[in-house]
PDB file of C-alpha atoms in Angstrom:
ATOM      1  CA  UNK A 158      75.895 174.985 -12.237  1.00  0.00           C
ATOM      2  CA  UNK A 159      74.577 176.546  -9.095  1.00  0.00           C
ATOM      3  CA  UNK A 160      76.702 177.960  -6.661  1.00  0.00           C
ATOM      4  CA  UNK A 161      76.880 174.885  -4.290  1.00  0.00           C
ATOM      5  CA  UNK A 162      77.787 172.907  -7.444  1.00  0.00           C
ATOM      6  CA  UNK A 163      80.743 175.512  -8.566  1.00  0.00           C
ATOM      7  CA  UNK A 164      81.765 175.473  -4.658  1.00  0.00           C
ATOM      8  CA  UNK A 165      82.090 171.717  -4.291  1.00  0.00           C
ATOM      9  CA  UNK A 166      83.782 171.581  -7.709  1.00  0.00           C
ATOM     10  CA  UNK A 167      86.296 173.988  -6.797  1.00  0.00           C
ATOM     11  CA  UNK A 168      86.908 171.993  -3.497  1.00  0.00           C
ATOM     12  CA  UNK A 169      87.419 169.106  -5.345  1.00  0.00           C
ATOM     13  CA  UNK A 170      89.973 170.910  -7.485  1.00  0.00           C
ATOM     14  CA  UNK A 171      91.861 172.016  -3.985  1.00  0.00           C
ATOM     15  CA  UNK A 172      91.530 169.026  -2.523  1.00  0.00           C
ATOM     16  CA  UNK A 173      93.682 167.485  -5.734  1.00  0.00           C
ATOM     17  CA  UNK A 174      96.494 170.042  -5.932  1.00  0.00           C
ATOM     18  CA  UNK A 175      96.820 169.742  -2.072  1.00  0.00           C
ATOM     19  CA  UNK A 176      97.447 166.196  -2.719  1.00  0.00           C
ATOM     20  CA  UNK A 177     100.644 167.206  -4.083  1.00  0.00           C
ATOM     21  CA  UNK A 178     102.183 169.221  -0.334  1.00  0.00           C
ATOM     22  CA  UNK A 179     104.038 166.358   1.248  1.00  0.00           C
ATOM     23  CA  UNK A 180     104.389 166.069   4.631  1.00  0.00           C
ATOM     24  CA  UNK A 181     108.237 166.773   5.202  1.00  0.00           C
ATOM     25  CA  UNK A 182     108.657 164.254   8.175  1.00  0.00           C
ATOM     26  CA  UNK A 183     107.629 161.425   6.436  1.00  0.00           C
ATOM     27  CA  UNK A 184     107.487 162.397   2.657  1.00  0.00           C
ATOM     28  CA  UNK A 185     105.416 159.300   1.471  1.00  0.00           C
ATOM     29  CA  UNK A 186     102.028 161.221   2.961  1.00  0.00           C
ATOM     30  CA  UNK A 187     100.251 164.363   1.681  1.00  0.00           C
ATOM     31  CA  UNK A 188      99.009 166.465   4.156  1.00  0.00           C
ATOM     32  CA  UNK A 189      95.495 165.280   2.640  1.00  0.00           C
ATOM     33  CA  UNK A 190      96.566 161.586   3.339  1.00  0.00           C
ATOM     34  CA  UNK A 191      97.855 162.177   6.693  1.00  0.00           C
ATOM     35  CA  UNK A 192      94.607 163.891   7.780  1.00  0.00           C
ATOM     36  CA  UNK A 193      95.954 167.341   8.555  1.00  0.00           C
ATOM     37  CA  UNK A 194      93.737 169.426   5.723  1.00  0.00           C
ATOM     38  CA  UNK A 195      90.576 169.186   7.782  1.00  0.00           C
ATOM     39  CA  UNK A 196      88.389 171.616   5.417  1.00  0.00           C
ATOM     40  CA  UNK A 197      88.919 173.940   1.718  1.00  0.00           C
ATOM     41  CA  UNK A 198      86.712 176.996   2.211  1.00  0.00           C
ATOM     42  CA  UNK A 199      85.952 179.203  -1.448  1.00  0.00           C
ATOM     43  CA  UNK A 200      84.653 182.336  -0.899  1.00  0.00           C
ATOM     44  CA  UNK A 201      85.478 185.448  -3.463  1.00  0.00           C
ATOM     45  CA  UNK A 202      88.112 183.994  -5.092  1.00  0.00           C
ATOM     46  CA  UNK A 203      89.420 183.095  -1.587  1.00  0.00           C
ATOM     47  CA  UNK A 204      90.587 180.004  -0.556  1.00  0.00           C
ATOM     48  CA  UNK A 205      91.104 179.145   2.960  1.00  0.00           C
ATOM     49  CA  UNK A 206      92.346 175.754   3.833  1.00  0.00           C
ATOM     50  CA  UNK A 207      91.962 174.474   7.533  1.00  0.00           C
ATOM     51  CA  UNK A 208      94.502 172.547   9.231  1.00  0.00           C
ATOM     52  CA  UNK A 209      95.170 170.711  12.420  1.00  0.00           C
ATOM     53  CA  UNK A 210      98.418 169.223  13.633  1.00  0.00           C
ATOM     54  CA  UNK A 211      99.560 166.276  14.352  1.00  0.00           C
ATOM     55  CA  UNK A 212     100.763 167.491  17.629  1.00  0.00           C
ATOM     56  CA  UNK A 213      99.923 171.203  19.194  1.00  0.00           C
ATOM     57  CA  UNK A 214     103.609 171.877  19.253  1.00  0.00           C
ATOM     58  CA  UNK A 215     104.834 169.816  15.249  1.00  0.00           C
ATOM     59  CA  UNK A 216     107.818 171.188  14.252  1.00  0.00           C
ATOM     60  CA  UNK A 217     106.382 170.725  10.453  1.00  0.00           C
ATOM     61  CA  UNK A 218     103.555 172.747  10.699  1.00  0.00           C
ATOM     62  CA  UNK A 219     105.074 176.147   9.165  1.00  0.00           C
ATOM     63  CA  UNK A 220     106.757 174.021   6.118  1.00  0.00           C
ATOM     64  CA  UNK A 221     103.318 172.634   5.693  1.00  0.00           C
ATOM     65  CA  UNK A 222     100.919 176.135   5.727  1.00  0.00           C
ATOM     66  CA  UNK A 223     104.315 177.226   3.440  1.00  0.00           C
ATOM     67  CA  UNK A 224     103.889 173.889   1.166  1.00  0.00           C
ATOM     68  CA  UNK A 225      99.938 174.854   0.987  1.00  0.00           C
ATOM     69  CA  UNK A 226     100.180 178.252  -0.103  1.00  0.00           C
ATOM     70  CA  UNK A 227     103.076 177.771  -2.489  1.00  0.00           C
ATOM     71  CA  UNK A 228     101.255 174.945  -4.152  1.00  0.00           C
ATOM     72  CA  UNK A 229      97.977 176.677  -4.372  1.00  0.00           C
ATOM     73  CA  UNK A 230      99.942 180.076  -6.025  1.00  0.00           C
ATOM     74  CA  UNK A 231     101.408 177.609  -8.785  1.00  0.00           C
ATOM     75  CA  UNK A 232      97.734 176.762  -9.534  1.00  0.00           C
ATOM     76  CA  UNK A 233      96.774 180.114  -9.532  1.00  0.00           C
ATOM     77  CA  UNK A 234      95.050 180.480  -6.322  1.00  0.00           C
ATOM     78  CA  UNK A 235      96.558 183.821  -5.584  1.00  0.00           C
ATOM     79  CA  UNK A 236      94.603 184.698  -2.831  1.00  0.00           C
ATOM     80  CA  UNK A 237      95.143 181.587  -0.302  1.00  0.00           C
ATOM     81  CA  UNK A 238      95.592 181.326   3.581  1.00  0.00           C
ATOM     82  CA  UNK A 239      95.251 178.864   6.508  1.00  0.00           C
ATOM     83  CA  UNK A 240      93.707 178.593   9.203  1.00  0.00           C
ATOM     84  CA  UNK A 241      94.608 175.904  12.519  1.00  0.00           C
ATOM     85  CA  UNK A 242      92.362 174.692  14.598  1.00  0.00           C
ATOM     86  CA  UNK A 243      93.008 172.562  17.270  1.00  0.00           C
ATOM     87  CA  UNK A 244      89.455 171.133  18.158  1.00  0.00           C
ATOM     88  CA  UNK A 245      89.183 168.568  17.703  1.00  0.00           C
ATOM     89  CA  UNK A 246      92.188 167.516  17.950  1.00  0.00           C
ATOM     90  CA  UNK A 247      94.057 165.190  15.161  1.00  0.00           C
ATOM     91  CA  UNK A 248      94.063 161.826  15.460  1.00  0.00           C
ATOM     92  CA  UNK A 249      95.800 158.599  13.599  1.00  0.00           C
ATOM     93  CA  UNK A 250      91.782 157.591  12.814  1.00  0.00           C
ATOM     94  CA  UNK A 251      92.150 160.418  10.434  1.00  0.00           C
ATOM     95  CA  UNK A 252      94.440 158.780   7.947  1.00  0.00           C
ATOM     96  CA  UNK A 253      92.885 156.099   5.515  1.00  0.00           C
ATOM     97  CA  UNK A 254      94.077 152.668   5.354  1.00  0.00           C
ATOM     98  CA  UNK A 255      95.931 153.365   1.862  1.00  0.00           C
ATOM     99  CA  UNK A 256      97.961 155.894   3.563  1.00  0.00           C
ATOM    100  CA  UNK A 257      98.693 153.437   6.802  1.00  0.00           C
ATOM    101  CA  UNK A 258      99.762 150.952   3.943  1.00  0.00           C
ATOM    102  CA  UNK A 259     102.140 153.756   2.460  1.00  0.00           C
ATOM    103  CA  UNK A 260     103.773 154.274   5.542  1.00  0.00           C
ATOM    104  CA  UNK A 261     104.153 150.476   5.993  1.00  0.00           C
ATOM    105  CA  UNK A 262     105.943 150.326   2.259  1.00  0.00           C
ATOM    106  CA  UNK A 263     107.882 153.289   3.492  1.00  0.00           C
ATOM    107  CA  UNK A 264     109.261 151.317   6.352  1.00  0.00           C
ATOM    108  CA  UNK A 265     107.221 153.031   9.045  1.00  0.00           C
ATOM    109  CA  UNK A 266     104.954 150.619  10.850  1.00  0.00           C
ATOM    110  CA  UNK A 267     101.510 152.703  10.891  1.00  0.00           C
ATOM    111  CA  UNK A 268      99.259 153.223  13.703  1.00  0.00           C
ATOM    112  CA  UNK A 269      96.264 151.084  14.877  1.00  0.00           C
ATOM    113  CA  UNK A 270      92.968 152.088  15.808  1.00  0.00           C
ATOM    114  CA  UNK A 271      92.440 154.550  18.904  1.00  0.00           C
ATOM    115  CA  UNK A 272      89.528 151.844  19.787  1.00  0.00           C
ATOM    116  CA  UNK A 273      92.046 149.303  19.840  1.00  0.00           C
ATOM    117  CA  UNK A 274      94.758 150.827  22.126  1.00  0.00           C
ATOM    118  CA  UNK A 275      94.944 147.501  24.101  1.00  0.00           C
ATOM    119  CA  UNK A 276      99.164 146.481  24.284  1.00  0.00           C
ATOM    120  CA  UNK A 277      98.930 144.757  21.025  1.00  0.00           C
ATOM    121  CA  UNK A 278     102.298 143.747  19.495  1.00  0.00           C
ATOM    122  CA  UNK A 279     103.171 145.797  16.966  1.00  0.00           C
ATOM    123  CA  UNK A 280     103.966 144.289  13.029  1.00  0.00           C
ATOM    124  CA  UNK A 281     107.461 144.970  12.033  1.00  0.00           C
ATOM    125  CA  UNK A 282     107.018 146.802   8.441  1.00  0.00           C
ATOM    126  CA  UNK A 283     109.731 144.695   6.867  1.00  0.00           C
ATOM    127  CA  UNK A 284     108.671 141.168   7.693  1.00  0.00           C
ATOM    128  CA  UNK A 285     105.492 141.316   9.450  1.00  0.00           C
ATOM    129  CA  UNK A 286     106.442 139.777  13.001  1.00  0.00           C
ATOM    130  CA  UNK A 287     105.297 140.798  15.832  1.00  0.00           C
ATOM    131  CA  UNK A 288     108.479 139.558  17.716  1.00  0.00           C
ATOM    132  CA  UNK A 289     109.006 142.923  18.104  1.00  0.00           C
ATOM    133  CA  UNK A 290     110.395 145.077  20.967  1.00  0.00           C
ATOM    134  CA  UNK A 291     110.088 148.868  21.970  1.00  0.00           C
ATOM    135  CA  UNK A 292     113.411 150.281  22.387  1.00  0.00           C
ATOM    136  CA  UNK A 293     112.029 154.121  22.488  1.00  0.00           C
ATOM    137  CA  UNK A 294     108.799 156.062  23.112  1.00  0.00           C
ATOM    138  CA  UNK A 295     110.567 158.380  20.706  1.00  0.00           C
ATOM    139  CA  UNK A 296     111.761 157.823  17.186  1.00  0.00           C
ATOM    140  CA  UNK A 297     112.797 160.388  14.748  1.00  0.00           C
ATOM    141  CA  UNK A 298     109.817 162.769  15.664  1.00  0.00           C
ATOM    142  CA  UNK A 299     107.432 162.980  19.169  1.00  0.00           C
ATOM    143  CA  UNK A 300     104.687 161.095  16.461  1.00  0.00           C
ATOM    144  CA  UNK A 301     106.880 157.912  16.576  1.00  0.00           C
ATOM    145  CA  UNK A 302     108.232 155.441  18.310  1.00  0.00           C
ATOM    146  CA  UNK A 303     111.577 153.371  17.860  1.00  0.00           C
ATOM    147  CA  UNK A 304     111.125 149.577  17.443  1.00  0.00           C
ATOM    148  CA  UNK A 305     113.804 146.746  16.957  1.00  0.00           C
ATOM    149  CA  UNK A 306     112.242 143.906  15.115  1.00  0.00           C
ATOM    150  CA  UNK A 307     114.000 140.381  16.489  1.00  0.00           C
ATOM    151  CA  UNK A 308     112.979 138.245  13.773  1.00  0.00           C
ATOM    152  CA  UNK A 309     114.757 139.936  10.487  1.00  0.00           C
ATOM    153  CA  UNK A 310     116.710 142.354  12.812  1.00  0.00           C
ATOM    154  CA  UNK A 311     115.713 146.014  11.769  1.00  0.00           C
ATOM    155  CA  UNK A 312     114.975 148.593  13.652  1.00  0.00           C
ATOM    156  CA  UNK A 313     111.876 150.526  12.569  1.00  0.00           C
ATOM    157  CA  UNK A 314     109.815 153.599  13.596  1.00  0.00           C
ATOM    158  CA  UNK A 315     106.172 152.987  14.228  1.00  0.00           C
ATOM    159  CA  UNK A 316     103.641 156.261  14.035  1.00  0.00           C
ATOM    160  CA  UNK A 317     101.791 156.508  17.386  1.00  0.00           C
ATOM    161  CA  UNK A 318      98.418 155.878  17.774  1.00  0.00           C
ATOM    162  CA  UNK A 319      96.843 159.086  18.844  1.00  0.00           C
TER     163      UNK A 319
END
């Protein structure tokens, strides 16, 4: 293998194990899922893994750069670190659909498209109505919003489209 080969091999190989560093606000994601890991640099036996946040100020952020170090160290990538940058900035287009439909199991109704940002109901997670209602611009974290669903009754966070 040449060294572009061995590179994208051993990116590959990150990219797995960093499947395994959950986000800790909403568990059901890994930081790969959720879009955060933006880019696995090798160089020297060096691995640098690029972030960006969901939000310039996320609480989560150190638990996550902790949760990607720790879990690269267990796979014997002693010599890790990461890097944030904030351009561009993160956005919900980042996540794939399989994670949107992982937060929608989780009870979390997941964000739309930034191209379709028109005021378009949003699907309770639990039943799939739309005879929904915002009750805050602020759930659990600044990323969601609290929603009250008035056909099964549950309230519900939805992540924000960003």
């Amino acid at each position: 293998m040449d060294y572009e080969q061995t590179a994208a091999a051993g990116k590959e190989a990150v990219m797995d194990i960093l499947q395994e560093v959950k986000d800790p606000e909403v568990p059901v994601l890994s930081v790969v899922e959720l879009g955060v890991v933006r880019d696995v640099k090798l160089k020297e036996g060096h691995v640098e893994v690029v972030i960006t946040p969901t939000y310039s100020g996320c609480p989560a952020m150190q638990a996550i750069r902790e949760g990607i170090i720790n879990a690269l160290r267990s796979h014997g990538f002693d010599k890790a670190s990461t890097r944030t940058v904030l351009s561009p900035p993160w956005t919900t287009d980042w996540m794939s659909e399989e994670a949107k439909g992982k937060l929608r199991e989780y009870g979390i109704a997941p964000p739309g498209h930034t191209r379709d940002r028109e005021d378009r109901p949003v699907a309770c997670p639990f039943c799939d109505s739309e005879d929904t209602a915002l009750r805050s611009e602020f759930g659990s974290t600044a990323c969601k919003a609290l929603y009250f669903c008035n056909a099964c009754q549950q309230p519900f966070e939805q992540f924000k489209c960003i």
